[in-house]
Coordinates of C-alpha atoms and ligand atoms in Angstrom, one line a residue:
X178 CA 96.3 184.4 148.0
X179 CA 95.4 180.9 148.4
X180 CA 94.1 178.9 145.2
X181 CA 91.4 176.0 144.5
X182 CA 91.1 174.1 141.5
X183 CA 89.5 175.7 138.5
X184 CA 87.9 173.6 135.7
X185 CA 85.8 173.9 132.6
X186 CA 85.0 170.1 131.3
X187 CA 87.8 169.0 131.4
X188 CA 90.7 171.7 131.0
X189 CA 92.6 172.6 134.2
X190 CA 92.2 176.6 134.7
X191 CA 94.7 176.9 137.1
X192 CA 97.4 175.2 139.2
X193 CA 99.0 175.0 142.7
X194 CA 102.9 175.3 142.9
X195 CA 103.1 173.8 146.3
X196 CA 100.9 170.8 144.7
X197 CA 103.6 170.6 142.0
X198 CA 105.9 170.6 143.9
X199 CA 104.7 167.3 145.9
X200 CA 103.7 166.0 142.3
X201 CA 107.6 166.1 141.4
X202 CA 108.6 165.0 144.7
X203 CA 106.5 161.9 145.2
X204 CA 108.3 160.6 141.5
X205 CA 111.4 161.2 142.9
X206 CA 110.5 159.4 145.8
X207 CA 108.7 156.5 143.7
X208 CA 112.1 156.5 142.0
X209 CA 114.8 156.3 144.8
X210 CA 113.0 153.4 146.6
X211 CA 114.2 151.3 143.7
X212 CA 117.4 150.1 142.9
X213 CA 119.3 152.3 141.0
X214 CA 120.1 151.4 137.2
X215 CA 122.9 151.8 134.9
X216 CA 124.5 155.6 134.2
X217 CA 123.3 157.4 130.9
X218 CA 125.6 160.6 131.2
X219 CA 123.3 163.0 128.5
X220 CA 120.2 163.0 127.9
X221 CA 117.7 165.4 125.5
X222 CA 113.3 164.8 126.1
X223 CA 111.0 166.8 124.0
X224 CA 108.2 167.6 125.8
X225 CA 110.4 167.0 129.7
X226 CA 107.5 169.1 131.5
X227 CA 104.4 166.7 132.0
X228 CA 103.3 163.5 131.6
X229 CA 105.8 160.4 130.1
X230 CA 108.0 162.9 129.1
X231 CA 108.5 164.5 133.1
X232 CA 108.3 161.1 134.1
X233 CA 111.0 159.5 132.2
X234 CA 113.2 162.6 133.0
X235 CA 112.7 162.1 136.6
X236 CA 113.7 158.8 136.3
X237 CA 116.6 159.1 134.2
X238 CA 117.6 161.4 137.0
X239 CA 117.4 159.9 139.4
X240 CA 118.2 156.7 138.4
X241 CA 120.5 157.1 136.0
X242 CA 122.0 160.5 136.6
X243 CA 121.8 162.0 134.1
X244 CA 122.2 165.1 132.7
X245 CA 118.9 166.3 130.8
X246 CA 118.0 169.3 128.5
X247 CA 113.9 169.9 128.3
X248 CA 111.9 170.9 125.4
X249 CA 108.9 172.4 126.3
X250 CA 106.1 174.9 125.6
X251 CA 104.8 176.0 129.1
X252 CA 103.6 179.5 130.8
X253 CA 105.2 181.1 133.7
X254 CA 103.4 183.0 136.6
X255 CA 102.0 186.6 135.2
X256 CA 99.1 189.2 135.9
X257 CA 97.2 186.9 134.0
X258 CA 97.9 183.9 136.4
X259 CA 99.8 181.5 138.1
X260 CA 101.0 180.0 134.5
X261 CA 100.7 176.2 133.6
X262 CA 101.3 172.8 136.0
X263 CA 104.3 172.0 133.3
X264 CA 106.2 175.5 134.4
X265 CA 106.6 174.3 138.4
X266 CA 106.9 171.0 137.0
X267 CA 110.5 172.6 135.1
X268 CA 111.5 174.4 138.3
X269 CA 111.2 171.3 140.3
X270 CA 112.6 168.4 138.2
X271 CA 115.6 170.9 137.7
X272 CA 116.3 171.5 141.4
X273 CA 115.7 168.0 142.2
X274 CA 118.9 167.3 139.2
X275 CA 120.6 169.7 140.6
X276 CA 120.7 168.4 144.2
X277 CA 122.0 165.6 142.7
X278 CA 124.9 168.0 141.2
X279 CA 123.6 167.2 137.9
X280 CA 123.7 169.6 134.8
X281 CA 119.7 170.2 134.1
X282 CA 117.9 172.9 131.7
X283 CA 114.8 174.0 130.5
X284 CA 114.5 175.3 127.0
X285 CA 110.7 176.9 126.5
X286 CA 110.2 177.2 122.5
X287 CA 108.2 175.3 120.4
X288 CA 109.5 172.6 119.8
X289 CA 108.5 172.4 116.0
X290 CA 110.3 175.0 115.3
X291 CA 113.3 174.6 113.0
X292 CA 114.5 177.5 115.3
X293 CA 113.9 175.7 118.3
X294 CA 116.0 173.0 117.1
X295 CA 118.8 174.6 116.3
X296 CA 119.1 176.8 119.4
X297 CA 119.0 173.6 121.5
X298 CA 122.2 172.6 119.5
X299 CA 123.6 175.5 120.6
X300 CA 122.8 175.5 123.9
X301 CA 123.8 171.6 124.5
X302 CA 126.9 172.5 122.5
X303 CA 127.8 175.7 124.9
X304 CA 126.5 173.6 128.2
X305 CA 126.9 170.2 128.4
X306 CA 129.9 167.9 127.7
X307 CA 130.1 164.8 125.2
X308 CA 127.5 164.5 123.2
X309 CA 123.9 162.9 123.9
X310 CA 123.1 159.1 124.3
X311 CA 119.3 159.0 124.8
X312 CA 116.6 161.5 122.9
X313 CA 112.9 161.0 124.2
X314 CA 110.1 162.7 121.8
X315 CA 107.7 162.7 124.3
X316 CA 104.8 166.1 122.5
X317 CA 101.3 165.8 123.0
X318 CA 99.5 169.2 121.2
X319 CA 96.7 170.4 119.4
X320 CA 98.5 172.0 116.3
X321 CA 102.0 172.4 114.7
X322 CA 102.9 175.5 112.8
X323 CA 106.1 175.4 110.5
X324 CA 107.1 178.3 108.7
X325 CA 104.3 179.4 106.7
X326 CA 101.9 176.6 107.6
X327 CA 99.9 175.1 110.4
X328 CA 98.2 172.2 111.0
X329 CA 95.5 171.3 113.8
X330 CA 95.3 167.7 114.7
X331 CA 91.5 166.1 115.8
X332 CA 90.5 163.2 117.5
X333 CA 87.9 161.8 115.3
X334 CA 87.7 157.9 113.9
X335 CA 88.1 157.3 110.5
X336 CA 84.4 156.2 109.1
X337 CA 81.7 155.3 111.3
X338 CA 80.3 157.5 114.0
X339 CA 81.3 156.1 117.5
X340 CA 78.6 156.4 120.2
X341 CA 79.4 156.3 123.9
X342 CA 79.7 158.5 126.9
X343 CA 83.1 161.0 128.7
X344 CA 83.4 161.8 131.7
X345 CA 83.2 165.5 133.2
X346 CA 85.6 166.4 135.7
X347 CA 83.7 169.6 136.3
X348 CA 80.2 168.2 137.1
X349 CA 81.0 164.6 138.1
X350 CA 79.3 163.3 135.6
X351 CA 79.3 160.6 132.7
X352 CA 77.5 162.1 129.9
X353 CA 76.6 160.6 126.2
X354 CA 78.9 161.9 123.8
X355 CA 80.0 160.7 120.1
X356 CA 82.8 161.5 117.6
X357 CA 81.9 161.8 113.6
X358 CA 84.7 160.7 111.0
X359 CA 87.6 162.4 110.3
X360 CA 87.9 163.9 106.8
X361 CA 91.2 162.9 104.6
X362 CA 92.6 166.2 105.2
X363 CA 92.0 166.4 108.7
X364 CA 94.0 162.6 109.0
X365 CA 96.8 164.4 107.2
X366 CA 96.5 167.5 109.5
X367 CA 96.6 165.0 112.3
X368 CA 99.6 163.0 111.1
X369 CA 101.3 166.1 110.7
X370 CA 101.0 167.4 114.3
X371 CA 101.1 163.6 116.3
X372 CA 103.0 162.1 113.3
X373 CA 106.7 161.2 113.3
X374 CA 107.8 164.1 111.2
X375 CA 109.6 166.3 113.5
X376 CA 110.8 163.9 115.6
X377 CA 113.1 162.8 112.6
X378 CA 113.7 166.6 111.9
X379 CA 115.2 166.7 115.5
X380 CA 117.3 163.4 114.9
X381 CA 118.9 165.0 112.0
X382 CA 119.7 168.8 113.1
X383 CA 121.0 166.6 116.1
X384 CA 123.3 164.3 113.9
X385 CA 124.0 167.1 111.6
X386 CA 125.5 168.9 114.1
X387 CA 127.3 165.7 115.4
X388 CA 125.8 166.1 118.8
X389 CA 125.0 162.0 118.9
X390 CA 126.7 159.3 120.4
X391 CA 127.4 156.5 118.5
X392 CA 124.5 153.9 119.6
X393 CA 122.0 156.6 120.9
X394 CA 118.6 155.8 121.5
X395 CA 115.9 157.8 120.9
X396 CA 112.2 156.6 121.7
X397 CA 108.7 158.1 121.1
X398 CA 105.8 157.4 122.9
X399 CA 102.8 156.0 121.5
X400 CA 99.6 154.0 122.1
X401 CA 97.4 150.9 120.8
X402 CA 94.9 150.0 123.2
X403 CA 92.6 147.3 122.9
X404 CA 89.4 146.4 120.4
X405 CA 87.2 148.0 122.5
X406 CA 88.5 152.0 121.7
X407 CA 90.0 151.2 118.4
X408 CA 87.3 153.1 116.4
X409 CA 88.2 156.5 118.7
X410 CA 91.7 155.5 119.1
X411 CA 93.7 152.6 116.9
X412 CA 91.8 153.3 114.0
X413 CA 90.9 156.6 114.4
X414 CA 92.8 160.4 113.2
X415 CA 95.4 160.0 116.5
X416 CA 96.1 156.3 115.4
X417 CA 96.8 157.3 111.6
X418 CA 99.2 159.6 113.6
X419 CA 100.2 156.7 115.5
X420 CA 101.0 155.3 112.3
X421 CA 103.4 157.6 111.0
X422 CA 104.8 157.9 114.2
X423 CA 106.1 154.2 114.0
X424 CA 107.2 154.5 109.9
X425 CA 109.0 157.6 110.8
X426 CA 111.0 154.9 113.8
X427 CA 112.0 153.0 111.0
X428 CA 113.0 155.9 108.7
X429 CA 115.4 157.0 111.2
X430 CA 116.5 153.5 111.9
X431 CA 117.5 153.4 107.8
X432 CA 118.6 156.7 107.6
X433 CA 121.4 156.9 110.9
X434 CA 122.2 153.4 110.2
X435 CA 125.8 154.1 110.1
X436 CA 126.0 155.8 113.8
X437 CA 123.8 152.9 115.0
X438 CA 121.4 155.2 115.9
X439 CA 118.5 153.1 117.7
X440 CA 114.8 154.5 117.1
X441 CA 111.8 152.8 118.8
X442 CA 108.4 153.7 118.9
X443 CA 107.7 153.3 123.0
X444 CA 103.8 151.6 123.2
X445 CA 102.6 152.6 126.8
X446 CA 99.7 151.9 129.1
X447 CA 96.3 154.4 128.6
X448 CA 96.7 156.8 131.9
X449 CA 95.3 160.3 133.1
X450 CA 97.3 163.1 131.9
X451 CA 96.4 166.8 130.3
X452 CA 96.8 165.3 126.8
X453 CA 94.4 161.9 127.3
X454 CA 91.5 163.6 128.8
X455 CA 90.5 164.9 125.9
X456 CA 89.9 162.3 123.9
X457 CA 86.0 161.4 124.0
X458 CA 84.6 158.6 124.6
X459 CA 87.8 157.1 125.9
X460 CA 87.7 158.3 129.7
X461 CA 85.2 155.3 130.6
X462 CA 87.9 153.1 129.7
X463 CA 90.6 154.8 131.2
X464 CA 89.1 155.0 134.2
X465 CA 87.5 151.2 133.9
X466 CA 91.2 150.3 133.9
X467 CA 92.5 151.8 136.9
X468 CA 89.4 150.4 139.1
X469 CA 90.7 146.8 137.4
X470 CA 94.2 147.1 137.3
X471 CA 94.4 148.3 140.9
X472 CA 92.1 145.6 142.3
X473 CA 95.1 143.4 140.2
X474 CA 97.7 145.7 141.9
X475 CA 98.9 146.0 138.4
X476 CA 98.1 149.6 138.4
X477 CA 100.8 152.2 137.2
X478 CA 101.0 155.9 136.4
X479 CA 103.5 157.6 134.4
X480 CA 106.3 157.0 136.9
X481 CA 105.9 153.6 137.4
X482 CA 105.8 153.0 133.6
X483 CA 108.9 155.5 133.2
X484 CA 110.8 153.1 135.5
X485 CA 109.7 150.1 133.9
X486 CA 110.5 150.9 130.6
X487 CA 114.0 151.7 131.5
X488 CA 114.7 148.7 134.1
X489 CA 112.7 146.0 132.0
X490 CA 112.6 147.0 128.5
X491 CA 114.9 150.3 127.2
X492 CA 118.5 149.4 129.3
X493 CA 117.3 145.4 131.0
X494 CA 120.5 143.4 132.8
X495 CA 120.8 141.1 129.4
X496 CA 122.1 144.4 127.2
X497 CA 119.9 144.6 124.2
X498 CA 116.7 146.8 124.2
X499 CA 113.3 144.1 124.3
X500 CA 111.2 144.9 121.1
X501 CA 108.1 143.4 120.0
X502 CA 108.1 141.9 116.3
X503 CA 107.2 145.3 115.1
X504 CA 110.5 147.2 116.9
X505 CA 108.9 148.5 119.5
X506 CA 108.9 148.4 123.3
X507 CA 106.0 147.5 124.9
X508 CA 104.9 149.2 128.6
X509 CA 101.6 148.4 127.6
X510 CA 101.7 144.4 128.3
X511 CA 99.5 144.7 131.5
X512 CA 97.0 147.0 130.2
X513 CA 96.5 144.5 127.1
X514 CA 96.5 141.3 129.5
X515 CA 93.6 139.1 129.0
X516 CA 92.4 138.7 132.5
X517 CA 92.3 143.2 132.6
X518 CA 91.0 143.2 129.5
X519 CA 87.8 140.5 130.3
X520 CA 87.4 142.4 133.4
X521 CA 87.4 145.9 132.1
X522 CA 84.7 145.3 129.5
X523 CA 82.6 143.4 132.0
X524 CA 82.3 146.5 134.2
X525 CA 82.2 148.8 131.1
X526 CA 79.0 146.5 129.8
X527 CA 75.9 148.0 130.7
X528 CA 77.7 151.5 131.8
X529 CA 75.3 154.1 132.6
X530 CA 75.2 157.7 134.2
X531 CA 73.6 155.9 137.6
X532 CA 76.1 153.4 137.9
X533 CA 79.4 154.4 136.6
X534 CA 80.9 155.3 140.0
X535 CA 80.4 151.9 141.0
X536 CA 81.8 150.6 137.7
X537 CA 84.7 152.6 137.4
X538 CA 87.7 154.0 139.3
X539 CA 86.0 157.7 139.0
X540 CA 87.4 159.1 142.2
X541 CA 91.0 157.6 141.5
X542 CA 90.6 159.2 137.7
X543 CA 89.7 162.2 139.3
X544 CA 92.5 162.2 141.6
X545 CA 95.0 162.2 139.1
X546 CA 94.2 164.4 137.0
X547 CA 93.9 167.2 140.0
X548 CA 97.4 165.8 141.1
X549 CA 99.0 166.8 137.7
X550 CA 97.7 170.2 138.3
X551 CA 99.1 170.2 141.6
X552 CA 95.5 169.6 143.4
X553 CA 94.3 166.8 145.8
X554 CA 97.3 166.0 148.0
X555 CA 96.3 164.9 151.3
X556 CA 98.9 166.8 153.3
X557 CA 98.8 170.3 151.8
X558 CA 96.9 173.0 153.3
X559 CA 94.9 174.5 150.1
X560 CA 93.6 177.2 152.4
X561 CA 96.8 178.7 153.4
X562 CA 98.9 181.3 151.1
X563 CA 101.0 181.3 149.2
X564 CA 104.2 182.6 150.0
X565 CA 105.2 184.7 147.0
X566 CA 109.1 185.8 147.8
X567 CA 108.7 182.0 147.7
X568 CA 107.3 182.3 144.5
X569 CA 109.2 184.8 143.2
X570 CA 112.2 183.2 143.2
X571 CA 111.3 180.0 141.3
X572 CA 113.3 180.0 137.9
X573 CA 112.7 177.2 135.1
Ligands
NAI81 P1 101.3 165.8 128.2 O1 100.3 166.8 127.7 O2 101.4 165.5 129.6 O3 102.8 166.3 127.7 C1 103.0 166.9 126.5 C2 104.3 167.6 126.5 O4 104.4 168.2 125.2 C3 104.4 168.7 127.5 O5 105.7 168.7 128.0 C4 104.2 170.0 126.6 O6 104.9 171.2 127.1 C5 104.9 169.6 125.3 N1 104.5 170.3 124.2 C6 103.3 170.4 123.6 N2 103.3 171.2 122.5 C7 104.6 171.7 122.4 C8 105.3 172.6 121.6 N3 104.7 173.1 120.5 N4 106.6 172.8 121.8 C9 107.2 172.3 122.9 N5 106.6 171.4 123.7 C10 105.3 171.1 123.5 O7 101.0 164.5 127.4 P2 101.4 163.0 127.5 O8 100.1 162.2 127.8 O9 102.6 162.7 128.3 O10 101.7 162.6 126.0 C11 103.0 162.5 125.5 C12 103.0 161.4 124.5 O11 102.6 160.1 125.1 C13 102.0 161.6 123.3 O12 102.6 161.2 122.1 C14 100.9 160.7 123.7 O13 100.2 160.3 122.5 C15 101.7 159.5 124.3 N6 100.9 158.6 125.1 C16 100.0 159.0 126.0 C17 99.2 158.1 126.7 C18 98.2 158.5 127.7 O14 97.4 157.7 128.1 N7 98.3 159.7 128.2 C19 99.3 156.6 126.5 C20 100.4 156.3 125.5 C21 101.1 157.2 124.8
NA82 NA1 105.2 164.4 128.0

């Protein structure tokens, strides 16, 4: 069996192991052609299998060695198919640890799940030794069931409607498109999923159970942007989630004051992953800003901002973690530079379905979202099969 990419606007049908494979590998190798930074022996990331979250734990990994238990909600290989990207994406990142005779695990649960908390107690408890010095809340998702309830989160803005266009990854295309207001309840709802809520839940079952170090860190990732999206995105359902992301930083901050816990909201740049493409009206931008901020070799993806953050801003030579006025750190500074900014809405002004592969990075956009499915790397043979006792063997 050999596999092409599947897509329906812009959701990912399938996924090529091999392709994952060189997806994980190529961090790795982003990773060791740097120097290497300071040891963090334990380390927990919720939401380890794609995007900022694989990234950092790749980097931490490599760079850092250290240890790390994942959090994640992925789907293996069945009858029904060949499972999700973020499944390989587990397989790989652990082998690559282990190589490294690191202690590295993959816990698949939800991870808003009271349950799901607790068992990864247990499991650090009955796996790993010491206790943890770095938890990354790193969950991008659509809805958040706890006990009896569950929530759906939107991406809608908060009162006028926004007009604009998305791209299509399954046509080529740039197509008009617009996103109404949000209701109140559907802010809440949003909050609720994207919100900081069960990242303090994990913080506590953690502490309860006295599995943190004394001066941990724990960070969450989050976004701004600029002017320009801030009805869709600042000011919209995902940034009132945004919101209570950041007061829930400061409620931890208050609340584990006494074991210096360190909680920071983590502010990165606007990139191509599973979770961003679905916001509308946003892809223009995104993919504005990679043709500007690579013509500025300024350009980064996940990994690049993964190793950033933890070089520059999270563990930097001088000691103390670099936070904005606000308390938090800030991977974003390129993206909100002047000069990228000027340039992006230049090439964003007058956008139309004729012109926007001139105006923006489309094929680079498009590139990197088939890469996190495994897709469109140059040296791999798409035609050939799949070796399956290969296959067959991969374990999580
Ligand atoms: P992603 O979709 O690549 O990763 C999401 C992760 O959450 C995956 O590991 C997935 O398995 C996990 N997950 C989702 N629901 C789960 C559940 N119920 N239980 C366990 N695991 C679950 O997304 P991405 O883009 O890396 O997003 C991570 C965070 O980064 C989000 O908070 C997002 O808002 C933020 N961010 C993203 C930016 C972007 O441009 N992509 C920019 C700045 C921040
Ligand atoms: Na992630």
């Amino acid at each position: 069996m050999s596999i092409s990419p599947l897509l329906s606007g812009n959701v990912a049908r399938n996924c090529h192991p091999v392709g994952c494979q060189a997806y994980v590998q190529q961090q790795v190798d982003y990773i060791n052609s740097l120097p290497k930074l300071q040891t963090i022996k334990n380390v927990l990331i919720i939401g380890g299998s794609s995007g900022f979250g694989l990234a950092s734990r790749v980097a931490l990994t490599q760079s850092c060695h250290s240890n790390s238990l994942s959090v994640s909600m992925e789907r293996g290989p069945s009858e029904k198919g060949m499972g999700s990207a973020g499944w390989y994406n587990n397989v790989f990142a652990k082998q690559q640890a282990e190589a490294l005779g690191l202690r590295s695990d993959n816990i698949i649960a939800d991870a808003f799940s009271l349950e799901t908390m607790q068992s990864t107690v247990d499991y650090f408890k009955a796996n790993y030794a010491g206790k943890i010095d770095l938890v990354i809340y790193s969950l991008a998702s659509g809805k958040r069931i706890d006990g009896e309830q569950t929530w759906f989160s939107c991406l809608k803005t908060a009162e006028q409607t926004m007009h604009g266009y998305s791209l299509n990854l399954e046509t080529d295309s740039l197509t008009p498109d617009q996103v109404g207001p949000a209701s109140q309840d559907e802010l809440e709802a949003t909050a609720k999923v994207m919100g900081g809520e069960p990242w303090l839940q994990w913080i506590e079952v953690l502490a309860n159970a006295d599995l943190l170090n004394s001066g941990c860190k724990t960070l969450a990732f989050s976004y701004i942007g600029p002017e320009l999206t801030a009805p869709i995105y600042r000011d919209g359902s995902i940034g009132f989630a945004k919101q209570n992301l950041h007061l829930h930083a400061g409620l931890i901050n208050t609340k584990f004051r006494d074991l210096s816990i360190q909680a920071m909201p983590c502010v990165a740049k606007a990139l191509v992953t599973k979770a961003s493409v679905f916001i509308p009206v946003m892809s223009p931008y995104i993919a504005a800003l990679y043709d500007v901020m690579k013509h500025k070799e300024l350009h980064e993806e996940t990994i690049q901002q993964a190793y950033r953050l933890l070089s520059e801003h999270l563990f930097p030579k001088s000691g103390e973690a670099q936070l904005d006025d606000e308390g938090c750190l800030r991977i974003d500074d390129w993206e909100l530079r002047e000069d990228v900014q000027a340039q992006v809405n230049k090439q964003l002004d007058g956008l139309s379905p004729e012109n926007f592969k001139q105006r923006l990075d489309y094929q680079g956009y498009k590139q990197s979202f088939l890469q996190l499915n495994g897709f469109g790397f140059e040296h791999i043979d798409y035609s050939s099969e799949l070796d399956s006792q290969w296959l067959a063997q991969l374990r999580p």
